[in-house]
Amino acid sequence: MIVEVNNLKKRYKKQMVLKGIDIQVEEPQIIALVGPNGSGKTTLLNCMTNLLSFQEGEVKLLGKKQTDASIFRDVSYLQDNRILYGNLTGYDHLKFICSVQKIDISKIKEVAERVGMEKYLKKRVRNYSLGMKQHLLLAMVIINEPKLLLMDEPLNGLDPTSAINMRKILLELYEEGTTIIVSSHNLDEIDRLTNTIYFMKDGALLKESLQDISSKKYLITVNDIEKAKRVLHEKVIPFTVTDQYQLGFEETDVDLQSFINSLNDNAITIKDIEVQKVGAEKRYRELFEEELSS
């Protein structure tokens, strides 16, 4: 068993933050952990990695209790950048990890190239941007080639290119046999990373398979957006305007061919059709409707 969390309960004074959390992971996969700020995601990850104590329950990672320090040979936890030291370089951080983990120092160059930080590896962290700090944090948690990787908001501060590279690395790690549990607010990236998601609400976890709840969203670029809008309104076909020349709709609202036919029959030229998967955000809106409207 890779992860065993049984009836985990955590409270701060009288406030119960985690209300009997259960997680079982038997084989490598990528799992997303989603919920509003304050829902307990970071608390859960901190309890799993022994950074926080808890009142009830049990946690085992790779068959060992979370209190067994030896698990961190094969388990890594990406936290926020407050753990970094501004006066040290990125190289200094990675060199320290190599020393503790007994990793050959030549691994630093390899991992720096993999995450794309070789150009600023020897600069002091106090001069890093937010995105550069995220690159360093990623390098720090993958340099030991972990079997289990826990990540708290790894996409924070990343530009689109860096986010795409991050996703590529995580998928590569998964293909290499690493199990990844990632907490993130970036629902579009979650749709691209995994079909398994745990929504955290009121201190409890709700497990979902995005294969069961996801649908497709189509983005249609046309030559005459105003005429297209008039035609679709007349035919009572639901749509959104996503760009100056782009319409959007979900497959659950209207059939793609019917949408295309409505435009073609009225001499509206379709220039491009883009398909996106919609799952995490759709379910999030259903679960957290009150939070979104407040």
Coordinates of C-alpha atoms in Angstrom, one line a residue:
M1 CA 0.0 0.0 0.0
I2 CA 1.4 3.4 -1.0
V3 CA -0.8 5.6 1.1
E4 CA -3.1 4.6 4.1
V5 CA -4.9 7.3 5.9
N6 CA -7.6 5.9 8.3
N7 CA -10.1 8.0 10.2
L8 CA -7.7 11.0 10.5
K9 CA -9.1 13.7 12.8
K10 CA -7.4 17.0 13.5
R11 CA -8.7 19.9 15.5
Y12 CA -7.4 23.3 16.6
K13 CA -8.8 23.9 20.1
K14 CA -12.5 23.4 19.6
Q15 CA -12.5 23.6 15.8
M16 CA -12.5 20.3 14.0
V17 CA -10.5 20.8 10.7
L18 CA -10.3 17.2 9.6
K19 CA -13.3 15.0 10.3
G20 CA -12.2 11.4 9.8
I21 CA -10.2 11.5 6.6
D22 CA -9.7 8.1 4.7
I23 CA -7.4 7.7 1.8
Q24 CA -6.1 4.4 0.3
V25 CA -3.7 4.3 -2.7
E26 CA -2.6 0.9 -3.8
E27 CA -0.9 1.6 -7.1
P28 CA 0.9 4.6 -8.7
Q29 CA -1.4 7.4 -9.8
I30 CA -1.9 11.2 -9.7
I31 CA -4.5 12.4 -7.2
A32 CA -5.7 16.0 -7.0
L33 CA -6.8 17.6 -3.7
V34 CA -9.2 20.5 -4.3
G35 CA -11.1 22.8 -2.0
P36 CA -11.4 26.5 -1.0
N37 CA -8.7 28.2 1.1
G38 CA -9.1 27.1 4.7
S39 CA -10.8 23.8 3.8
G40 CA -7.9 21.8 5.4
K41 CA -5.8 20.7 2.4
T42 CA -2.5 21.9 3.7
T43 CA -3.4 20.7 7.2
L44 CA -4.0 17.2 5.7
L45 CA -0.7 17.2 3.9
N46 CA 1.2 18.4 7.0
C47 CA -0.4 15.7 9.1
M48 CA 0.5 13.1 6.5
T49 CA 4.2 14.2 6.6
N50 CA 4.4 14.5 10.4
L51 CA 4.7 18.3 10.4
L52 CA 1.5 18.4 12.4
S53 CA 0.3 16.0 15.1
F54 CA -3.4 14.9 15.1
Q55 CA -5.8 13.7 17.7
E56 CA -7.1 10.5 16.1
G57 CA -6.4 8.1 13.2
E58 CA -3.5 6.6 11.5
V59 CA -1.2 7.5 8.6
K60 CA 1.1 5.1 6.8
L61 CA 3.2 6.0 3.7
L62 CA 4.9 3.2 1.8
G63 CA 3.9 0.9 4.6
K64 CA 5.5 2.9 7.4
K65 CA 4.1 5.3 9.9
Q66 CA 4.5 9.0 9.1
T67 CA 6.6 9.3 12.3
D68 CA 9.3 7.0 10.8
A69 CA 11.9 9.5 9.4
S70 CA 13.2 6.8 7.1
I71 CA 10.2 7.3 4.8
F72 CA 11.7 10.5 3.5
R73 CA 14.2 8.6 1.5
D74 CA 11.3 7.8 -0.8
V75 CA 8.8 10.4 0.1
S76 CA 9.0 14.2 -0.8
Y77 CA 6.8 17.1 0.1
L78 CA 6.7 20.3 -1.8
Q79 CA 5.6 23.1 0.5
D80 CA 5.4 26.8 -0.1
N81 CA 8.5 29.0 -0.6
R82 CA 8.6 30.1 3.0
I83 CA 10.9 27.2 3.7
L84 CA 13.6 28.7 1.4
Y85 CA 16.6 30.6 2.7
G86 CA 17.1 34.0 0.9
N87 CA 20.8 34.2 1.5
L88 CA 21.5 30.8 0.1
T89 CA 21.6 29.9 -3.6
G90 CA 19.5 27.3 -5.3
Y91 CA 22.6 25.2 -5.6
D92 CA 23.2 25.5 -1.8
H93 CA 19.7 24.2 -1.2
L94 CA 20.1 21.2 -3.5
K95 CA 23.6 20.5 -2.2
F96 CA 22.3 20.3 1.4
I97 CA 19.6 17.8 0.3
C98 CA 22.2 15.7 -1.5
S99 CA 24.3 15.6 1.7
V100 CA 21.4 14.5 3.9
Q101 CA 20.0 12.0 1.3
K102 CA 23.5 10.7 0.4
I103 CA 22.8 11.6 -3.3
D104 CA 25.7 12.1 -5.7
I105 CA 26.2 15.9 -6.2
S106 CA 26.3 15.4 -10.0
K107 CA 22.5 15.0 -9.7
I108 CA 22.2 18.7 -9.1
K109 CA 23.0 19.6 -12.7
E110 CA 20.7 17.0 -14.1
V111 CA 17.7 18.1 -12.0
A112 CA 18.3 21.8 -12.6
E113 CA 18.2 21.2 -16.3
R114 CA 15.1 19.1 -16.0
V115 CA 13.1 21.9 -14.2
G116 CA 14.7 24.7 -16.3
M117 CA 16.6 26.6 -13.6
E118 CA 20.2 26.0 -14.7
K119 CA 20.7 29.7 -15.6
Y120 CA 20.0 31.0 -12.1
L121 CA 21.0 27.9 -10.1
K122 CA 23.9 29.8 -8.3
K123 CA 22.0 33.0 -7.7
R124 CA 20.8 33.9 -4.2
V125 CA 17.2 32.9 -3.6
R126 CA 16.3 36.4 -2.3
N127 CA 16.7 37.5 -6.0
Y128 CA 14.4 34.8 -7.3
S129 CA 10.9 35.6 -8.7
L130 CA 8.0 33.6 -7.4
G131 CA 8.1 31.3 -10.4
M132 CA 11.9 30.7 -10.0
K133 CA 11.2 29.7 -6.3
Q134 CA 8.7 27.2 -7.5
H135 CA 11.2 25.7 -9.9
L136 CA 13.7 25.4 -7.0
L137 CA 11.1 23.8 -4.8
L138 CA 10.3 21.3 -7.5
A139 CA 14.0 20.5 -8.0
M140 CA 14.3 19.9 -4.2
V141 CA 11.5 17.3 -4.1
I142 CA 12.4 15.3 -7.2
I143 CA 16.2 15.1 -6.8
N144 CA 15.8 12.0 -4.6
E145 CA 13.5 10.3 -7.2
P146 CA 10.7 9.7 -4.8
K147 CA 8.1 6.9 -4.9
L148 CA 5.6 9.3 -3.3
L149 CA 5.4 13.0 -4.0
L150 CA 3.1 15.3 -2.0
M151 CA 2.7 18.8 -3.4
D152 CA 1.0 21.9 -2.0
E153 CA 0.1 24.4 -4.7
P154 CA 3.0 23.6 -7.1
L155 CA 1.7 25.8 -9.9
N156 CA 1.6 28.9 -7.7
G157 CA 3.3 31.8 -9.5
L158 CA 4.1 29.9 -12.7
D159 CA 3.7 31.5 -16.1
P160 CA 1.8 29.4 -18.7
T161 CA 5.1 28.0 -20.2
S162 CA 6.4 27.0 -16.8
A163 CA 3.0 25.5 -15.9
I164 CA 3.0 23.3 -19.0
N165 CA 6.6 22.2 -18.2
M166 CA 5.5 21.4 -14.6
R167 CA 2.7 19.3 -15.9
K168 CA 5.0 17.5 -18.3
I169 CA 7.5 16.7 -15.5
L170 CA 4.7 15.4 -13.2
L171 CA 3.3 13.1 -15.9
E172 CA 6.8 11.8 -16.6
L173 CA 7.3 11.1 -12.9
Y174 CA 4.0 9.2 -12.9
E175 CA 5.1 7.2 -15.9
E176 CA 8.3 6.4 -14.0
G177 CA 6.2 5.0 -11.1
T178 CA 5.8 7.9 -8.8
T179 CA 2.5 8.4 -7.0
I180 CA 1.6 12.1 -6.8
I181 CA -0.9 13.9 -4.5
V182 CA -1.2 17.5 -5.6
S183 CA -3.2 20.3 -4.0
S184 CA -4.1 23.0 -6.5
H185 CA -6.5 25.8 -7.3
N186 CA -5.7 25.5 -11.0
L187 CA -8.7 23.4 -12.1
D188 CA -7.8 23.5 -15.8
E189 CA -4.4 21.9 -15.1
I190 CA -6.1 19.3 -12.8
D191 CA -8.3 18.3 -15.8
R192 CA -5.1 17.7 -17.8
L193 CA -3.2 15.9 -15.0
T194 CA -5.6 13.3 -13.6
N195 CA -9.1 11.7 -13.5
T196 CA -8.9 11.1 -9.7
I197 CA -9.8 14.0 -7.5
Y198 CA -10.6 14.5 -3.8
F199 CA -12.8 17.5 -3.1
M200 CA -12.3 18.7 0.5
K201 CA -15.5 20.2 2.0
D202 CA -16.3 20.9 5.7
G203 CA -13.3 18.8 6.8
A204 CA -14.3 15.7 4.8
L205 CA -13.2 14.3 1.5
L206 CA -15.4 13.4 -1.4
K207 CA -13.6 11.2 -4.0
E208 CA -14.6 11.6 -7.6
S209 CA -13.6 10.1 -10.9
L210 CA -13.5 12.9 -13.6
Q211 CA -14.3 10.2 -16.1
D212 CA -17.7 10.0 -14.6
I213 CA -18.4 13.8 -14.2
S214 CA -16.4 15.4 -17.0
S215 CA -17.7 16.6 -20.4
K216 CA -16.2 18.4 -23.4
K217 CA -16.2 22.1 -24.0
Y218 CA -15.9 23.3 -27.6
L219 CA -14.4 26.6 -28.7
I220 CA -15.5 27.6 -32.2
T221 CA -13.8 30.4 -34.0
V222 CA -16.0 32.1 -36.7
N223 CA -15.6 34.8 -39.3
D224 CA -18.7 36.8 -38.2
I225 CA -19.3 36.7 -34.4
E226 CA -22.3 39.1 -34.4
K227 CA -24.2 37.2 -37.1
A228 CA -23.4 33.9 -35.3
K229 CA -24.8 35.3 -32.1
R230 CA -28.0 36.3 -33.8
V231 CA -28.5 32.9 -35.4
L232 CA -27.9 31.0 -32.2
H233 CA -30.2 33.3 -30.2
E234 CA -32.9 32.7 -32.8
K235 CA -32.5 28.9 -32.6
V236 CA -32.3 29.0 -28.8
I237 CA -28.9 27.3 -28.8
P238 CA -26.9 28.0 -25.6
F239 CA -23.4 29.5 -26.0
T240 CA -20.9 31.9 -24.5
V241 CA -18.6 34.4 -26.2
T242 CA -15.1 33.6 -25.2
D243 CA -13.1 35.9 -27.5
Q244 CA -13.6 38.5 -30.3
Y245 CA -14.3 35.8 -32.8
Q246 CA -14.9 32.7 -30.6
L247 CA -18.0 31.0 -29.2
G248 CA -18.0 28.3 -26.5
F249 CA -20.4 25.6 -25.4
E250 CA -20.5 22.3 -23.6
E251 CA -21.5 19.0 -25.2
T252 CA -24.1 18.5 -22.5
D253 CA -25.9 21.6 -23.7
V254 CA -25.9 21.0 -27.5
D255 CA -24.6 18.5 -30.0
L256 CA -21.5 19.6 -31.8
Q257 CA -22.9 18.7 -35.3
S258 CA -26.1 20.6 -34.6
F259 CA -24.1 23.6 -33.6
I260 CA -21.9 23.4 -36.8
N261 CA -25.0 22.9 -39.0
S262 CA -26.7 26.0 -37.5
L263 CA -23.7 28.1 -38.5
N264 CA -23.0 26.5 -41.9
D265 CA -26.7 26.9 -42.9
N266 CA -26.4 30.6 -42.4
A267 CA -23.1 31.1 -44.3
I268 CA -21.0 31.5 -41.2
T269 CA -17.5 30.3 -41.8
I270 CA -15.9 28.1 -39.0
K271 CA -12.2 28.8 -38.9
D272 CA -11.2 26.6 -36.0
I273 CA -12.6 24.1 -33.5
E274 CA -10.8 23.5 -30.1
V275 CA -11.9 20.8 -27.7
Q276 CA -11.3 21.1 -23.9
K277 CA -12.2 18.7 -21.1
V278 CA -14.4 20.1 -18.4
G279 CA -14.7 18.3 -15.1
A280 CA -13.0 19.7 -12.1
E281 CA -14.4 23.2 -12.4
K282 CA -17.9 21.9 -13.2
R283 CA -18.0 19.7 -10.1
Y284 CA -16.3 22.4 -8.0
R285 CA -19.1 24.9 -8.8
E286 CA -21.7 22.3 -7.8
L287 CA -20.0 21.5 -4.5
F288 CA -19.1 25.1 -3.5
E289 CA -21.9 27.1 -4.9
E290 CA -22.4 28.9 -1.6
E291 CA -18.8 30.0 -1.4
L292 CA -18.8 31.2 -5.0
S293 CA -21.9 33.3 -4.5
S294 CA -20.8 34.9 -1.2

